[in-house]
mmCIF file of C-alpha atoms in Angstrom:
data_model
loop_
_atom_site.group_PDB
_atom_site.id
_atom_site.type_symbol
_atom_site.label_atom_id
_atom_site.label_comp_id
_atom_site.label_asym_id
_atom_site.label_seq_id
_atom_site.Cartn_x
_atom_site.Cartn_y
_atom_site.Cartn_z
ATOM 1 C CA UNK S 2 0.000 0.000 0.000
ATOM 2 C CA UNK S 3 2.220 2.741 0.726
ATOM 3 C CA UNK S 4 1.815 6.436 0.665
ATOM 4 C CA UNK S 5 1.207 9.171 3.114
ATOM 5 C CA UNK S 6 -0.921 9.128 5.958
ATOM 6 C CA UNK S 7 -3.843 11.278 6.029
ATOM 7 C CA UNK S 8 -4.088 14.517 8.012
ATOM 8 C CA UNK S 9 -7.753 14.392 10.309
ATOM 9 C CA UNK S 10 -10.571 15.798 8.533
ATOM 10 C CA UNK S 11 -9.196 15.728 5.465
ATOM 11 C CA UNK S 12 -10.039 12.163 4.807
ATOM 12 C CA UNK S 13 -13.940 13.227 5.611
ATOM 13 C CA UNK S 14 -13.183 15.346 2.676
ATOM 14 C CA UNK S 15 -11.306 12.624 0.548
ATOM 15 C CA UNK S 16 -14.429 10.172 1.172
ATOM 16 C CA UNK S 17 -17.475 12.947 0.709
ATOM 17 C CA UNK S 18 -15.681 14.239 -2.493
ATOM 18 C CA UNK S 19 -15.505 10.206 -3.585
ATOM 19 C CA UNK S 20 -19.467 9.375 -2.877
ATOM 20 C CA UNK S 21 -20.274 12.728 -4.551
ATOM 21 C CA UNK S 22 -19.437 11.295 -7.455
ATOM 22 C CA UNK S 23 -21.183 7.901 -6.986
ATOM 23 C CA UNK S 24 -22.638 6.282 -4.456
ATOM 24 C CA UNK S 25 -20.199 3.462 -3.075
ATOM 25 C CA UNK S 26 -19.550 0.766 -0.871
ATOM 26 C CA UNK S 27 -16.359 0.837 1.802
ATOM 27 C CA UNK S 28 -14.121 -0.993 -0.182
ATOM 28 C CA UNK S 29 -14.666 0.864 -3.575
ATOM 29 C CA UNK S 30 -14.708 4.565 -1.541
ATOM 30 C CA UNK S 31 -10.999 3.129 -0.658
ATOM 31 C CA UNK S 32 -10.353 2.193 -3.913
ATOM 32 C CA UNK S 33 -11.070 5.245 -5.456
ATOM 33 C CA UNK S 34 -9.586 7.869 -3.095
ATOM 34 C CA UNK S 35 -5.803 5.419 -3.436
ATOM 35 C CA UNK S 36 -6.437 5.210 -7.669
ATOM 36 C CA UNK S 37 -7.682 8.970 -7.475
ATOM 37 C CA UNK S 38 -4.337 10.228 -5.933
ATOM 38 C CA UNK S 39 -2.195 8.420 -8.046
ATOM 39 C CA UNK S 40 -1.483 6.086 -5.413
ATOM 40 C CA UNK S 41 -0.098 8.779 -2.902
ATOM 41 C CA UNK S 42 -2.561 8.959 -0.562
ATOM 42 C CA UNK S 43 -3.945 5.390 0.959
ATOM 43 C CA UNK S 44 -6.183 5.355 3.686
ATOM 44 C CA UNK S 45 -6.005 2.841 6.649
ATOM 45 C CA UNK S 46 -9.231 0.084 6.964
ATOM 46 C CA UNK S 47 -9.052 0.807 10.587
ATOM 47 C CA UNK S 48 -9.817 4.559 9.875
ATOM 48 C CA UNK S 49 -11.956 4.415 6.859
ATOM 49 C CA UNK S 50 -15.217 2.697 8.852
ATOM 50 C CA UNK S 51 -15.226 4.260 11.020
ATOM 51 C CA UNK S 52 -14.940 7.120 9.197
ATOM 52 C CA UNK S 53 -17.589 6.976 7.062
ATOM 53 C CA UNK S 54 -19.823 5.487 9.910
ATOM 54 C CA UNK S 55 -19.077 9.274 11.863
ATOM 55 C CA UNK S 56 -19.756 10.880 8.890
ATOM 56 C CA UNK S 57 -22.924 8.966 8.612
ATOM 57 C CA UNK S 58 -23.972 9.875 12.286
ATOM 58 C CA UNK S 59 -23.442 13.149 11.373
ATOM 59 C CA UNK S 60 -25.811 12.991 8.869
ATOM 60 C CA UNK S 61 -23.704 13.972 5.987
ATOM 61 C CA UNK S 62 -23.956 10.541 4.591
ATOM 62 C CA UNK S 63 -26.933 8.493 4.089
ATOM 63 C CA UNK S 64 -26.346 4.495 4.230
ATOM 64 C CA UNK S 65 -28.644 1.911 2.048
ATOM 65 C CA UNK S 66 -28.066 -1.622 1.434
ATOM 66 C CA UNK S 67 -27.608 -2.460 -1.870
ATOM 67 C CA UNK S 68 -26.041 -5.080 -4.603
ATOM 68 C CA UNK S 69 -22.997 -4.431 -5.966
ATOM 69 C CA UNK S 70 -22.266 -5.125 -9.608
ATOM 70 C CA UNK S 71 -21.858 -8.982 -8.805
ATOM 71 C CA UNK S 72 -24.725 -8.803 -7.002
ATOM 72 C CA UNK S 73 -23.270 -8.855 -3.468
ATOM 73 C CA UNK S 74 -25.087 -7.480 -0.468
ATOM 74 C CA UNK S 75 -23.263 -3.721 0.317
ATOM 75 C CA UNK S 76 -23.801 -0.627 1.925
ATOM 76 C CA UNK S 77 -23.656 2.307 -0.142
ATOM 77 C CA UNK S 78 -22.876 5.347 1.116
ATOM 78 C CA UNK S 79 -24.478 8.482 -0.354
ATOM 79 C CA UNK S 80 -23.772 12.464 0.058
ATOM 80 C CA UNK S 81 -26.735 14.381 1.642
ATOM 81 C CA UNK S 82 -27.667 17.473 0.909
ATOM 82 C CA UNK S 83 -26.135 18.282 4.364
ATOM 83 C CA UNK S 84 -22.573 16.720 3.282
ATOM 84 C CA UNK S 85 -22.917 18.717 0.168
ATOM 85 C CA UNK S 86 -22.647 21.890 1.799
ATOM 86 C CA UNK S 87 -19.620 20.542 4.257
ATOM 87 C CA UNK S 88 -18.088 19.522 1.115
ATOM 88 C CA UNK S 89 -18.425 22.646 -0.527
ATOM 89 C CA UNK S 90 -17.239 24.820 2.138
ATOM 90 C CA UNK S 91 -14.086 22.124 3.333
ATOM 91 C CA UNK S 92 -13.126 22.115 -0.407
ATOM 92 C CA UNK S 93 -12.652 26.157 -0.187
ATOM 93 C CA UNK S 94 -11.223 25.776 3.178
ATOM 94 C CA UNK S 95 -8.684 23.087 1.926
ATOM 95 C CA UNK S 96 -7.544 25.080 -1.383
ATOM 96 C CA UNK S 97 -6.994 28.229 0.532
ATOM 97 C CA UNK S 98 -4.987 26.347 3.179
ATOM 98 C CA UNK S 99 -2.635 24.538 0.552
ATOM 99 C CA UNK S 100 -2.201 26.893 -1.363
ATOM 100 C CA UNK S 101 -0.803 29.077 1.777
ATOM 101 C CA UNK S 102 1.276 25.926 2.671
ATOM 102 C CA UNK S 103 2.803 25.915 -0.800
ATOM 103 C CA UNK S 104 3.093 29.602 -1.187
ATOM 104 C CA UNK S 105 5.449 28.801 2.293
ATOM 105 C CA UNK S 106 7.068 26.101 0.980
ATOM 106 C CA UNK S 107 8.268 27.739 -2.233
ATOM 107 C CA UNK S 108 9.326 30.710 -0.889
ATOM 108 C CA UNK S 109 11.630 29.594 1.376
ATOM 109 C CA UNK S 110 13.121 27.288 -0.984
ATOM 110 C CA UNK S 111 15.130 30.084 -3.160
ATOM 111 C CA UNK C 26 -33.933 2.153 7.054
ATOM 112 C CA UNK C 27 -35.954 1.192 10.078
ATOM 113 C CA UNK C 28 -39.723 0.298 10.417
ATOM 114 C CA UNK C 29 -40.225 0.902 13.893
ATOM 115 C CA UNK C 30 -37.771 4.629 14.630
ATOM 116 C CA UNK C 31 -40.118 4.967 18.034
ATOM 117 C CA UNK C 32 -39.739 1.319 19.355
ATOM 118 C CA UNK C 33 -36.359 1.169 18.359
ATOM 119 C CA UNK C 34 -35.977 4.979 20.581
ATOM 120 C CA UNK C 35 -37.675 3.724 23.730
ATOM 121 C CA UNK C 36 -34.069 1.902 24.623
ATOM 122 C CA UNK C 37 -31.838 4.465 23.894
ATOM 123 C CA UNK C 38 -27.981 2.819 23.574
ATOM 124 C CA UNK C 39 -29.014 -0.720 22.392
ATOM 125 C CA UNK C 40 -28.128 -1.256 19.139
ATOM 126 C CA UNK C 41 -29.867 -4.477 17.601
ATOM 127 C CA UNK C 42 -28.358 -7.633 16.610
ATOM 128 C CA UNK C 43 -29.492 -6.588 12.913
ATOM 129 C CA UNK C 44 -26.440 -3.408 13.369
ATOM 130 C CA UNK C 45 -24.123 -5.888 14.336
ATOM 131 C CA UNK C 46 -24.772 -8.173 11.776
ATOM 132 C CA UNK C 47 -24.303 -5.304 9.040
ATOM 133 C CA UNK C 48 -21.122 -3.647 10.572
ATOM 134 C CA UNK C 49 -19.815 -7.625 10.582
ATOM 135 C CA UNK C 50 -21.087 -8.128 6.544
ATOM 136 C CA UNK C 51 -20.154 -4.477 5.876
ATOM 137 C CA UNK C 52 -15.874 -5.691 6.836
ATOM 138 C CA UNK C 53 -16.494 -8.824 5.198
ATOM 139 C CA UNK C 54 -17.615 -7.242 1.763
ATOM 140 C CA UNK C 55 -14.458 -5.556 2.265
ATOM 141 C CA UNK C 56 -12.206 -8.584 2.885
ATOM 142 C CA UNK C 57 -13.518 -10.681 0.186
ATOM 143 C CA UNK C 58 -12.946 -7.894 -2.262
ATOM 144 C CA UNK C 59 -9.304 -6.828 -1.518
ATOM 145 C CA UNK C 60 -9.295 -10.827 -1.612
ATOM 146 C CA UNK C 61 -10.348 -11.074 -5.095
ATOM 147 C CA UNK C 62 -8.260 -7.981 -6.366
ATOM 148 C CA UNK C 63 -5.540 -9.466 -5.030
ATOM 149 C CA UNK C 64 -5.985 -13.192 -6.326
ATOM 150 C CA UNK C 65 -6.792 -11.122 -9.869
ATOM 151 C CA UNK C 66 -3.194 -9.954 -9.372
ATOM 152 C CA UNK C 67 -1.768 -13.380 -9.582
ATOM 153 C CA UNK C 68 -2.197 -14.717 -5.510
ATOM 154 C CA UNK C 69 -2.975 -17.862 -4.178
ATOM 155 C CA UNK C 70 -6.369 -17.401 -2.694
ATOM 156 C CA UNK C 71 -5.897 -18.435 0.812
ATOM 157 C CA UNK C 72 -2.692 -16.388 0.773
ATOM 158 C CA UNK C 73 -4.725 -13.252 -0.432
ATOM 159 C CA UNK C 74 -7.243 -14.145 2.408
ATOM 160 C CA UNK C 75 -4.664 -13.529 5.019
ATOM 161 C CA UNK C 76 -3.051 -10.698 3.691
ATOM 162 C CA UNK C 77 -6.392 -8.498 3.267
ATOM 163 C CA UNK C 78 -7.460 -9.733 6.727
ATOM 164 C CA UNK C 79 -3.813 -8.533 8.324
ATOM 165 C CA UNK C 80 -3.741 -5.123 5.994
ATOM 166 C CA UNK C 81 -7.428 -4.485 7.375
ATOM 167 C CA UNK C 82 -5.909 -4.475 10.740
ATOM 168 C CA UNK C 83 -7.350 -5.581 14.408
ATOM 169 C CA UNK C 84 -11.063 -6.968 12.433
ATOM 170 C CA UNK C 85 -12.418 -7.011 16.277
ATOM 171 C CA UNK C 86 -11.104 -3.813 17.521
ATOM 172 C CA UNK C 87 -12.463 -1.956 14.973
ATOM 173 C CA UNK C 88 -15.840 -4.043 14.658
ATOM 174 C CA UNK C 89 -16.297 -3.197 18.610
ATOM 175 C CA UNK C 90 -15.126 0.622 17.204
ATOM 176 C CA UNK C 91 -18.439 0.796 15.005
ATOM 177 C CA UNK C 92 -20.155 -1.331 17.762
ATOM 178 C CA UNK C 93 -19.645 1.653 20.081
ATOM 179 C CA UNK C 94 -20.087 4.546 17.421
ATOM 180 C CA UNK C 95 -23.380 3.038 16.838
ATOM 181 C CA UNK C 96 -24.712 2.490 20.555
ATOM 182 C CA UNK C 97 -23.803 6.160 21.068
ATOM 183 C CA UNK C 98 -25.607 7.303 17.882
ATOM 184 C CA UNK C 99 -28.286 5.526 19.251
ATOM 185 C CA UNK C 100 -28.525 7.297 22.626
ATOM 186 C CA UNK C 101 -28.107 10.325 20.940
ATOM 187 C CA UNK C 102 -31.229 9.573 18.860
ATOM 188 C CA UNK C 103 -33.165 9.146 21.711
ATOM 189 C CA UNK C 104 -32.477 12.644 23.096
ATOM 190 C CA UNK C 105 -33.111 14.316 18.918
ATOM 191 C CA UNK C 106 -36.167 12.462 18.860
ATOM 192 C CA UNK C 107 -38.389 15.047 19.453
ATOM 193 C CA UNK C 108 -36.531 17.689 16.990
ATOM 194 C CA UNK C 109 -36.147 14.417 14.332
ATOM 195 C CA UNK C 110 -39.790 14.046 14.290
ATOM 196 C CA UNK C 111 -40.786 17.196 14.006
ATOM 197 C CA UNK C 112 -39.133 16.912 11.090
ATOM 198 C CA UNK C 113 -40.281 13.819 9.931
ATOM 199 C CA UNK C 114 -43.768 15.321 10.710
ATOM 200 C CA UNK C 115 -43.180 18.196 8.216
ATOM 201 C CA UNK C 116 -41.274 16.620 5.575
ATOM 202 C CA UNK C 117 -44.421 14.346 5.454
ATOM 203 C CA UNK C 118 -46.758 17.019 5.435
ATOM 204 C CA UNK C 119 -44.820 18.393 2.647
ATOM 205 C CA UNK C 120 -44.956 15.257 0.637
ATOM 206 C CA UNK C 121 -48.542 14.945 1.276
ATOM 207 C CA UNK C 122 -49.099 18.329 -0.064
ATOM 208 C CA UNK C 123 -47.433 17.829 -2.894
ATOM 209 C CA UNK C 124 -48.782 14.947 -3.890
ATOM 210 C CA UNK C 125 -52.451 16.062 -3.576
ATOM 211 C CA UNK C 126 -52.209 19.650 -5.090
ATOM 212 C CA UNK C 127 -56.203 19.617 -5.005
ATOM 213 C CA UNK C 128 -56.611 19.277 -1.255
ATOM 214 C CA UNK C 129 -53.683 21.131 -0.372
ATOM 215 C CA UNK C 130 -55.475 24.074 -2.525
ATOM 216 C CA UNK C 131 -58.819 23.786 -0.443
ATOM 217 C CA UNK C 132 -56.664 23.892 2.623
ATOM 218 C CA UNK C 133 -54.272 26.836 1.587
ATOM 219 C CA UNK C 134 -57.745 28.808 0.672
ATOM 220 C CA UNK C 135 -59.135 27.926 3.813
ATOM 221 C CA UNK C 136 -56.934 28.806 5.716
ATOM 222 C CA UNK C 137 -56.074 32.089 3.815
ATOM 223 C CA UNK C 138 -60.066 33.165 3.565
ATOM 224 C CA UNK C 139 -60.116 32.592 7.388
ATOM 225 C CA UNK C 140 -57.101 34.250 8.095
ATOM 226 C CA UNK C 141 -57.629 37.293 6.111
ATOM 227 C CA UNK C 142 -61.067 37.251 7.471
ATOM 228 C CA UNK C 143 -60.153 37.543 11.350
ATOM 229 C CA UNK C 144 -57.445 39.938 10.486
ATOM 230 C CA UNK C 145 -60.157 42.239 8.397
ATOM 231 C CA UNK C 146 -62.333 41.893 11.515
ATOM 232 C CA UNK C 147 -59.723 42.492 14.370
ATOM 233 C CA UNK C 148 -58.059 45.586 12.322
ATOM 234 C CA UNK C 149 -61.607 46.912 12.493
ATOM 235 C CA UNK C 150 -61.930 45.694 15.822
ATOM 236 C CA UNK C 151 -58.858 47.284 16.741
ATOM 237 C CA UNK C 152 -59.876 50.277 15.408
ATOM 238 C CA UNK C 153 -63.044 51.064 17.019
ATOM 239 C CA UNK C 154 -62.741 49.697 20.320
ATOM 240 C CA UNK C 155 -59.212 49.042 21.484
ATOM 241 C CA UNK C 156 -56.963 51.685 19.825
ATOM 242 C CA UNK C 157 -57.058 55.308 21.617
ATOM 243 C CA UNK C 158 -59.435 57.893 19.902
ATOM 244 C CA UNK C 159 -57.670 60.638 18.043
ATOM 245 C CA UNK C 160 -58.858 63.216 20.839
ATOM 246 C CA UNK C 161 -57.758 64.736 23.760
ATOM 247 C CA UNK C 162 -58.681 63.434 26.787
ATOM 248 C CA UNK C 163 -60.738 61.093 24.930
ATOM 249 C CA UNK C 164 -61.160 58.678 27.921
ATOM 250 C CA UNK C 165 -63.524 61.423 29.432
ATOM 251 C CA UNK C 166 -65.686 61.335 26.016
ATOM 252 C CA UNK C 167 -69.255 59.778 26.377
ATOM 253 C CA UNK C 168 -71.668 58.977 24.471
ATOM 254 C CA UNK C 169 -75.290 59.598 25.462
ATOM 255 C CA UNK C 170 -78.534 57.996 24.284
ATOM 256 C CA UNK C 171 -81.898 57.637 25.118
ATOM 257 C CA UNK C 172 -83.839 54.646 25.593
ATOM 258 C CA UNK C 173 -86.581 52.941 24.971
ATOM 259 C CA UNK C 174 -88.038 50.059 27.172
ATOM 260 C CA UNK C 175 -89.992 47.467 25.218
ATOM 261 C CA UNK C 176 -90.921 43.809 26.423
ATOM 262 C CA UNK C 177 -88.219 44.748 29.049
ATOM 263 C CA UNK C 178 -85.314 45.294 26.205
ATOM 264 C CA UNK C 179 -83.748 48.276 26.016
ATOM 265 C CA UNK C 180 -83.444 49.936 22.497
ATOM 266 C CA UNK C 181 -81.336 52.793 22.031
ATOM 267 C CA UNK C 182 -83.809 55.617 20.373
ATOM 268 C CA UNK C 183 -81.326 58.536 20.515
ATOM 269 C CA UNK C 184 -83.061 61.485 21.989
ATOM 270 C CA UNK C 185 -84.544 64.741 20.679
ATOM 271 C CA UNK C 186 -83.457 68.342 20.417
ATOM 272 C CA UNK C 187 -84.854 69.610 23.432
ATOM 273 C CA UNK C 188 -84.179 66.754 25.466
ATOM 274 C CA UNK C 189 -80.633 67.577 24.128
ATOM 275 C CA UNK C 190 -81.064 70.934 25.179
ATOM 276 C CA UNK C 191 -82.542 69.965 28.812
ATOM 277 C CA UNK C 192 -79.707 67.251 29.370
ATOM 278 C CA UNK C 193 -77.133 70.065 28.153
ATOM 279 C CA UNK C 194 -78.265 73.038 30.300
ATOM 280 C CA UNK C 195 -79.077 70.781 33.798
ATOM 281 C CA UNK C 196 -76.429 67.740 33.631
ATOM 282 C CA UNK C 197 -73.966 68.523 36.268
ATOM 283 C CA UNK C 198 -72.006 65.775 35.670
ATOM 284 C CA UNK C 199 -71.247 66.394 31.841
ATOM 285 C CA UNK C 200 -68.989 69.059 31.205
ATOM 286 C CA UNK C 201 -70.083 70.459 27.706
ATOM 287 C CA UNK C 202 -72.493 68.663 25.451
ATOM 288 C CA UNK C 203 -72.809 68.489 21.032
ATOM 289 C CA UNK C 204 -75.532 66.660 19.358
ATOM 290 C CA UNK C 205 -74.924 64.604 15.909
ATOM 291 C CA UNK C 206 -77.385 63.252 13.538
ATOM 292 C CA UNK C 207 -76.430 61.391 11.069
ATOM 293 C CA UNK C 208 -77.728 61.615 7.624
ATOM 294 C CA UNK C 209 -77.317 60.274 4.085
ATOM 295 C CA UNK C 210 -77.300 62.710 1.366
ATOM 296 C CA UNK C 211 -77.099 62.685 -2.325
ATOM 297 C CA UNK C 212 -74.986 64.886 -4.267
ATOM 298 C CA UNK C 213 -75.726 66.129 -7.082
ATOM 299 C CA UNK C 214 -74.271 68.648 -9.371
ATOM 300 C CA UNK C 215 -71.898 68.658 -12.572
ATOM 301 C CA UNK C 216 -71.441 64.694 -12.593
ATOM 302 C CA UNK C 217 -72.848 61.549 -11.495
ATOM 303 C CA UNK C 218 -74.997 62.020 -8.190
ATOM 304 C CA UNK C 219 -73.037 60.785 -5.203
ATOM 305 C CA UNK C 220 -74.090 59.397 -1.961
ATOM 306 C CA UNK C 221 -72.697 61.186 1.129
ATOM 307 C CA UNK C 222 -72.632 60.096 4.948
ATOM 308 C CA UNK C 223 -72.942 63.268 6.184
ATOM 309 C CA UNK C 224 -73.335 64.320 9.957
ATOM 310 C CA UNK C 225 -75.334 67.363 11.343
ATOM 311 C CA UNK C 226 -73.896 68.717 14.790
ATOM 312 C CA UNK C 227 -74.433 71.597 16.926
ATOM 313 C CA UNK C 228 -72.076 74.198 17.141
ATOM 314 C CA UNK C 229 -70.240 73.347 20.259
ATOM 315 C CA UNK C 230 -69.131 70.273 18.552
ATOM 316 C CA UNK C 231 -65.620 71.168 17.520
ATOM 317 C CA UNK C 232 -65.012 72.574 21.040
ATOM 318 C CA UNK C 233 -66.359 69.246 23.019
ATOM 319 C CA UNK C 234 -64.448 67.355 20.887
ATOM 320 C CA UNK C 235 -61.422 69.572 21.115
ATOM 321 C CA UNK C 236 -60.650 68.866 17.125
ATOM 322 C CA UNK C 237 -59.561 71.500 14.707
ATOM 323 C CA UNK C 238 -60.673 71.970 11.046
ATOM 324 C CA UNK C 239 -58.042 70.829 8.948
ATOM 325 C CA UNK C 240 -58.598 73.591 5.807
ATOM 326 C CA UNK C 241 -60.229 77.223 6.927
ATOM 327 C CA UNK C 242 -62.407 77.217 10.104
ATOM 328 C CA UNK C 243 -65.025 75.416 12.177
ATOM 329 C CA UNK C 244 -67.940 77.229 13.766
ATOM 330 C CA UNK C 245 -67.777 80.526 15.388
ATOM 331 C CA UNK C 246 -70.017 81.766 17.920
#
């Protein structure tokens, strides 16, 4: 597996911006946030569930048991209108944050 | 989705066996697909077995994780049950409504002719008996009638010039006294004839009333 380990909240982020997308199971949310950054960024099992069963208490994701394409018994995770707006306003919050980070790190590298 | 939110809310912090059994099948999904990725890339399936189930991590710690999660969702329902069904309430009024526009238009007009009715009503209501008159002192301002007495019910009859003048010149507990009659009138002249509510008074009816003409001047002695 590899790749960095994920700074708190930002793997809400990582797993909202996934489901926005599509509606997914666990494994294929994983999936797609390690594929999506190129392999960089992998995130941990034990951190992913219970992840997305927080985020699901919180109400920004809605849970429904599905079939997957084989037809296997799943829980998809979907983005409520409530997640939207935490992803919309995170996703501004996160640019404007690394983009300070990297206006930091390039300076001082001259 | 569950059938029975109340039941399920009168033991706050028990999660059913049902939760368990989907956090357990919701891990296993997961194992048996890094499983078959990983035989897909070229692994022995037993040996793909073990190697999702050890790159998942501690299976039990984190099942007892989600266990726990879940039990204190479920406590915290219990205490946002009132506020979730209020919601529920309205989101299913709202679905109601729009699925029968017809009834929801009877109600909406119902309720709008009603409203608009008691608030025509009150405003007039408010108007005549509970906002302040636009005089001075006005909470010394009477109004005096006669009566009659017939079958035992009293009937106001208003009361005649010289009873006015009587009641004016020996009441000693009525400072100063006007008379008004009230009559309709028709106007006529260069255009259509027009109905006017006019009122007669007598000429200390500016001064009782303490009220000033608005244009030129009221009566003079």
């Amino acid at each position: 597996m590899g790749g960095s380990n994920l700074f708190t909240g930002t793997l809400d982020l990582l797993i909202l911006r996934t489901v926005h997308l599509a509606p997914s199971h666990g494994y294929a949310i994983g999936k797609a946030i390690r594929h999506g950054s190129m392999g960089v960024l992998s995130v941990e099992e034990g951190a992913l569930y219970p992840a997305l069963h927080r985020l699901e208490g919180k109400g920004r994701l809605e849970a429904e048991w599905g079939k997957t394409d084989t037809g296997r018994r799943a829980k998809f995770y979907r983005v409520t209108s409530s997640g939207e707006r935490h992803l919309t306003a995170e996703s501004a919050r996160w640019a404007e944050y690394s983009g300070a980070v990297a206006a930091i790190l390039g300076g001082s590298t001259e | 989705m569950s059938r029975w939110p109340f039941l399920r809310s009168l033991c706050p912090g028990q999660i059913r066996a049902d939760d368990v059994e989907d956090i357990k099948e919701e891990i296993e999904l997961y194992l048996e697909l890094r499983t078959e990725d990983l035989v897909k890339e070229g692994m022995d399936a037993g040996e793909a077995r073990r190697i999702a189930e050890s790159r998942f991590g501690d299976t039990d710690k984190i099942q007892a994780d989600l266990r726990r999660q879940a039990r204190r969702r479920k406590a915290q329902q219990g205490t946002m049950m009132t506020m979730g069904g209020l919601r529920q309430d309205l989101a299913f009024a709202a679905r109601t409504f729009r699925r029968s526009p017809g009834f929801t238009l009877v109600v909406v007009l119902t309720l709008a002719l009603a409203l608009g009715g008691n608030t025509a009503i009150y405003s007039v209501v408010d108007a005549a008996l509970i906002q302040a008159m636009p005089f001075e002192d006005h909470e010394e301002l009477v109004f005096l009638n006669g009566y009659h007495l017939v079958d035992g019910e009293m009937s106001i009859r208003g009361a005649s010039f010289p009873e006015f003048r009587d009641w004016n010149e020996r009441s000693r507990l009525i400072g100063s006294m006007a008379a008004v009659g009230n009559f309709t009138l028709a106007v006529t002249g260069g255009g259509e004839a027009e109905r006017l509510a006019t009122e007669a008074v007598t000429e200390d009816y500016f001064e009782v009333l303490r009220g000033r003409a608005a244009s030129g001047r009221t009566f003079l002695p």
